[in-house]
CSV table of C-alpha atoms in Angstrom, one decimal:
chain,number,residue,atom,x,y,z
A,1,MET,CA,0.0,0.0,0.0
A,2,ARG,CA,1.4,3.4,-1.0
A,3,GLU,CA,0.1,6.9,-0.5
A,4,ILE,CA,-0.2,9.0,-3.7
A,5,PHE,CA,-1.8,12.5,-3.6
A,6,GLY,CA,-3.2,11.7,-0.2
A,7,LEU,CA,-4.9,8.4,-1.4
A,8,ASP,CA,-3.9,4.9,-0.3
A,9,VAL,CA,-3.0,3.0,-3.5
A,10,ASN,CA,-2.5,-0.8,-3.6
A,11,MET,CA,0.4,-1.0,-5.9
A,12,SER,CA,0.5,-4.8,-6.0
A,13,SER,CA,-3.2,-4.9,-7.2
A,14,ILE,CA,-2.4,-2.4,-9.9
A,15,LEU,CA,0.6,-4.5,-10.9
A,16,MET,CA,-1.3,-7.8,-11.1
A,17,THR,CA,-4.3,-6.2,-12.8
A,18,THR,CA,-1.9,-4.9,-15.5
A,19,VAL,CA,-0.1,-8.3,-15.7
A,20,ALA,CA,-3.5,-10.1,-16.2
A,21,ALA,CA,-4.5,-7.7,-19.0
A,22,ALA,CA,-1.1,-8.1,-20.7
A,23,ILE,CA,-1.3,-11.9,-20.6
A,24,VAL,CA,-4.9,-11.8,-22.1
A,25,PHE,CA,-3.8,-9.5,-24.9
A,26,PHE,CA,-0.7,-11.4,-25.9
A,27,VAL,CA,-2.3,-14.8,-25.7
A,28,CYS,CA,-5.2,-13.6,-28.0
A,29,PHE,CA,-2.7,-11.9,-30.3
A,30,PHE,CA,-0.5,-14.9,-30.8
A,31,MET,CA,-3.5,-17.4,-31.0
A,32,SER,CA,-5.1,-15.4,-33.8
A,33,ARG,CA,-2.0,-14.2,-35.7
A,34,ARG,CA,-2.3,-16.8,-38.4
A,35,ILE,CA,-5.9,-17.3,-39.3
A,36,GLN,CA,-6.6,-20.3,-41.5
A,37,MET,CA,-9.8,-21.7,-43.1
A,38,LYS,CA,-9.1,-25.1,-41.4
A,39,PRO,CA,-8.2,-24.1,-37.8
A,40,THR,CA,-5.6,-26.1,-35.9
A,41,GLY,CA,-3.8,-25.8,-32.6
A,42,ALA,CA,-4.1,-22.3,-30.9
A,43,GLN,CA,-6.7,-21.0,-33.5
A,44,ASN,CA,-8.8,-24.0,-32.9
A,45,ALA,CA,-8.8,-23.4,-29.1
A,46,LEU,CA,-9.7,-19.8,-29.5
A,47,GLU,CA,-12.5,-20.6,-31.9
A,48,TRP,CA,-13.8,-23.1,-29.4
A,49,LEU,CA,-13.8,-20.4,-26.7
A,50,VAL,CA,-15.7,-18.0,-29.0
A,51,ASP,CA,-18.3,-20.7,-29.6
A,52,PHE,CA,-18.5,-21.3,-25.8
A,53,VAL,CA,-19.2,-17.6,-25.3
A,54,LYS,CA,-21.8,-17.6,-28.1
A,55,ASN,CA,-23.6,-20.4,-26.4
A,56,ILE,CA,-23.7,-18.5,-23.1
A,57,ILE,CA,-25.2,-15.5,-25.0
A,58,ASN,CA,-27.7,-17.6,-26.9
A,59,SER,CA,-28.9,-19.1,-23.6
A,60,ASN,CA,-29.9,-15.7,-22.4
A,61,MET,CA,-31.0,-13.6,-25.3
A,62,ASP,CA,-31.9,-13.6,-29.0
A,63,TRP,CA,-28.9,-13.8,-31.2
A,64,LYS,CA,-29.9,-10.7,-33.2
A,65,VAL,CA,-29.2,-8.7,-30.1
A,66,GLY,CA,-26.7,-11.0,-28.5
A,67,LYS,CA,-24.2,-10.9,-31.3
A,68,ASN,CA,-23.2,-7.4,-30.1
A,69,PHE,CA,-21.7,-8.8,-27.0
A,70,VAL,CA,-19.4,-11.6,-28.2
A,71,MET,CA,-16.3,-9.6,-27.7
A,72,LEU,CA,-17.5,-8.4,-24.3
A,73,GLY,CA,-18.1,-11.9,-23.1
A,74,LEU,CA,-14.8,-13.2,-24.5
A,75,THR,CA,-12.9,-10.4,-22.8
A,76,ILE,CA,-14.6,-10.9,-19.5
A,77,ILE,CA,-14.2,-14.7,-19.3
A,78,LEU,CA,-10.6,-14.6,-20.4
A,79,TYR,CA,-9.6,-11.7,-18.1
A,80,VAL,CA,-11.3,-13.1,-15.0
A,81,PHE,CA,-9.9,-16.6,-15.7
A,82,VAL,CA,-6.4,-15.4,-16.1
A,83,ALA,CA,-6.7,-13.1,-13.0
A,84,ASN,CA,-8.0,-16.0,-10.9
A,85,MET,CA,-5.1,-18.2,-12.1
A,86,LEU,CA,-2.2,-15.9,-11.3
A,87,GLY,CA,-2.1,-16.7,-7.6
A,88,VAL,CA,-2.4,-20.5,-8.0
A,89,PRO,CA,1.2,-21.6,-8.8
A,90,PHE,CA,3.0,-19.3,-6.4
A,91,GLU,CA,2.8,-16.0,-4.5
A,92,ILE,CA,5.6,-13.4,-3.9
A,93,LYS,CA,5.5,-11.2,-0.8
A,94,SER,CA,7.9,-8.7,0.8
A,95,LYS,CA,8.3,-7.8,4.5
A,96,ILE,CA,7.5,-4.2,5.2
A,97,ALA,CA,7.5,-4.4,9.0
A,98,GLU,CA,7.8,-6.9,11.8
A,99,GLY,CA,5.1,-9.5,11.1
A,100,VAL,CA,3.6,-7.4,8.3
A,101,TYR,CA,4.0,-8.5,4.7
A,102,GLU,CA,2.8,-7.2,1.3
A,103,VAL,CA,1.9,-9.7,-1.3
A,104,TRP,CA,3.1,-8.7,-4.8
A,105,TRP,CA,2.3,-11.7,-7.0
A,106,LYS,CA,-1.2,-12.8,-6.4
A,107,SER,CA,-4.6,-13.1,-8.0
A,108,PRO,CA,-5.8,-9.5,-8.5
A,109,THR,CA,-9.4,-10.7,-8.1
A,110,SER,CA,-8.6,-11.4,-4.4
A,111,ASP,CA,-8.9,-7.6,-4.1
A,112,PRO,CA,-12.5,-6.4,-3.6
A,113,VAL,CA,-11.7,-3.0,-5.3
A,114,LEU,CA,-11.0,-4.8,-8.6
A,115,THR,CA,-14.0,-7.2,-8.5
A,116,LEU,CA,-16.5,-4.5,-7.5
A,117,SER,CA,-15.0,-2.2,-10.2
A,118,LEU,CA,-15.5,-5.0,-12.8
A,119,ALA,CA,-19.1,-5.5,-11.5
A,120,ALA,CA,-19.8,-1.7,-11.7
A,121,PHE,CA,-18.4,-1.6,-15.2
A,122,VAL,CA,-20.7,-4.5,-16.3
A,123,ILE,CA,-23.8,-2.8,-14.8
A,124,LEU,CA,-23.0,0.5,-16.4
A,125,LEU,CA,-22.6,-1.3,-19.7
A,126,THR,CA,-26.0,-2.9,-19.4
A,127,HIS,CA,-27.5,0.6,-19.0
A,128,TYR,CA,-25.5,2.0,-21.9
A,129,TYR,CA,-26.6,-0.8,-24.3
A,130,GLY,CA,-30.1,-0.7,-23.0
A,131,ILE,CA,-30.4,3.0,-23.9
A,132,LYS,CA,-28.6,2.5,-27.2
A,133,LEU,CA,-30.6,-0.4,-28.4
A,134,LYS,CA,-34.0,0.6,-27.1
A,135,GLY,CA,-33.8,4.3,-27.0
A,136,PRO,CA,-34.0,6.5,-23.8
A,137,LYS,CA,-37.8,6.7,-23.7
A,138,GLU,CA,-38.5,3.0,-24.1
A,139,TYR,CA,-35.6,2.1,-21.8
A,140,GLY,CA,-37.0,4.4,-19.1
A,141,LYS,CA,-40.4,2.8,-19.3
A,142,ASP,CA,-38.9,-0.6,-18.4
A,143,TYR,CA,-38.4,0.7,-14.8
A,144,PHE,CA,-42.2,1.1,-14.5
A,145,ARG,CA,-43.2,-2.2,-16.0
A,146,PRO,CA,-45.3,-4.2,-15.4
A,147,VAL,CA,-46.5,-1.9,-12.6
A,148,PRO,CA,-45.2,1.6,-11.6
A,149,PHE,CA,-44.6,0.8,-7.9
A,150,LEU,CA,-41.7,-1.6,-8.9
A,151,PHE,CA,-39.5,1.4,-9.8
A,152,PRO,CA,-37.7,1.7,-6.4
A,153,PHE,CA,-37.2,-2.0,-6.3
A,154,LYS,CA,-35.6,-2.0,-9.8
A,155,ILE,CA,-33.2,0.8,-8.6
A,156,ILE,CA,-32.3,-1.3,-5.6
A,157,GLU,CA,-31.8,-4.3,-7.9
A,158,ASP,CA,-29.1,-2.5,-9.9
A,159,PHE,CA,-27.1,-1.8,-6.7
A,160,SER,CA,-27.6,-5.3,-5.3
A,161,ASN,CA,-26.5,-6.9,-8.7
A,162,THR,CA,-23.3,-4.8,-8.6
A,163,LEU,CA,-22.6,-5.8,-5.0
A,164,THR,CA,-23.3,-9.5,-5.4
A,165,LEU,CA,-21.5,-9.9,-8.7
A,166,GLY,CA,-18.4,-8.3,-7.3
A,167,MET,CA,-18.4,-9.9,-3.9
A,168,ARG,CA,-19.1,-13.4,-5.1
A,169,LEU,CA,-15.9,-13.3,-7.2
A,170,PHE,CA,-13.9,-11.7,-4.5
A,171,GLY,CA,-15.1,-14.1,-1.7
A,172,ASN,CA,-14.2,-17.2,-3.6
A,173,ILE,CA,-10.8,-16.1,-4.8
A,174,TYR,CA,-9.8,-14.5,-1.5
A,175,ALA,CA,-10.8,-17.7,0.4
A,176,LYS,CA,-8.8,-19.8,-2.0
A,177,GLU,CA,-5.7,-17.7,-1.5
A,178,VAL,CA,-6.0,-17.5,2.2
A,179,LEU,CA,-6.2,-21.2,2.6
A,180,MET,CA,-3.3,-21.7,0.2
A,181,MET,CA,-1.1,-19.3,2.2
A,182,MET,CA,-2.0,-21.1,5.4
A,183,LEU,CA,-0.9,-24.4,3.9
A,184,VAL,CA,2.4,-22.9,2.7
A,185,GLY,CA,3.0,-21.3,6.1
A,186,LEU,CA,2.3,-24.6,7.8
A,187,GLY,CA,4.8,-26.3,5.5
A,188,THR,CA,7.6,-23.9,6.6
A,189,GLY,CA,7.6,-25.4,10.1
A,190,GLY,CA,10.0,-28.2,9.3
A,191,PHE,CA,10.7,-31.2,7.0
A,192,LEU,CA,7.8,-33.4,8.3
A,193,LEU,CA,5.3,-30.5,8.1
A,194,ALA,CA,6.5,-29.6,4.6
A,195,PHE,CA,6.2,-33.3,3.5
A,196,GLY,CA,2.7,-33.6,5.2
A,197,THR,CA,1.3,-30.4,3.5
A,198,ALA,CA,2.8,-31.0,0.0
A,199,ILE,CA,-0.1,-33.3,-1.1
A,200,PRO,CA,-2.9,-31.2,0.5
A,201,LEU,CA,-1.4,-28.1,-1.2
A,202,MET,CA,-1.3,-29.8,-4.6
A,203,ILE,CA,-4.9,-31.0,-4.2
A,204,TRP,CA,-5.9,-27.5,-3.2
A,205,GLN,CA,-4.1,-26.0,-6.2
A,206,ALA,CA,-6.0,-28.3,-8.5
A,207,PHE,CA,-9.2,-27.4,-6.8
A,208,SER,CA,-8.3,-23.7,-7.1
A,209,ILE,CA,-8.0,-24.1,-10.9
A,210,PHE,CA,-11.6,-25.5,-10.8
A,211,ILE,CA,-12.8,-22.6,-8.6
A,212,GLY,CA,-11.1,-20.0,-10.8
A,213,SER,CA,-12.6,-21.5,-14.0
A,214,LEU,CA,-16.0,-21.8,-12.5
A,215,GLN,CA,-16.0,-18.2,-11.2
A,216,ALA,CA,-14.9,-16.9,-14.6
A,217,PHE,CA,-17.8,-18.8,-16.2
A,218,ILE,CA,-20.3,-17.5,-13.6
A,219,PHE,CA,-19.1,-13.9,-14.0
A,220,CYS,CA,-19.6,-14.1,-17.8
A,221,MET,CA,-22.9,-15.8,-17.5
A,222,LEU,CA,-24.3,-13.3,-15.0
A,223,THR,CA,-23.0,-10.5,-17.2
A,224,MET,CA,-25.1,-11.8,-20.1
A,225,VAL,CA,-28.1,-12.4,-17.8
A,226,TYR,CA,-28.0,-8.8,-16.6
A,227,MET,CA,-27.4,-7.6,-20.1
A,228,SER,CA,-30.5,-9.5,-21.4
A,229,HIS,CA,-32.6,-7.9,-18.8
A,230,LYS,CA,-31.8,-4.5,-20.2
A,231,VAL,CA,-31.7,-5.0,-23.9
A,232,SER,CA,-34.3,-7.8,-24.6
A,233,GLU,CA,-37.8,-6.7,-25.6
A,234,ASP,CA,-39.5,-9.2,-23.3
A,235,HIS,CA,-38.0,-7.7,-20.1
């Protein structure tokens, strides 16, 4: 944590957020650099992921509208997945005071500031596309349908969706990293403890991959659910 212009700034979260974004960019760049009519290897994997995102969108809204959100869904699922995975193989920390450490290499999604910012970004985008595709007047009427007294509840729903979307991701990844650090710390107590915690640590790392993948899917799925509520004519 550093103080910049009177504000506390978590430099490690900024670093890891940037690292995750850079990894997603370069992976997509190199996987799509040589496009062929008959995809193989990396291109085949990327096309499978695109189809996976398309299926998520199709399960929530009509494709005539949903085709606008393929790149959004692809970006979200890739970024959240990579961010969740960064803290799985190892973590790097530095001692800043007696008994106080700052973790530099970690999953950035273990920071609630990032997850809530992502959630707020998603909710703002749903409003933007709702107004863009329906028009301001028609979009505004949706807040009073089917009955006008639902208006305050729909306002509350926007805030609750932001909170639950962000905190769900944060809670799962933070708990994963805390338990991993506890296992690593236990393993530093001696050879027998290190040997005894090696297998549980590997099992937990494997389970962490599952958790990170599942949370990336859930975040993408809920993004499309919230988007369909704003842009679909039947909502």
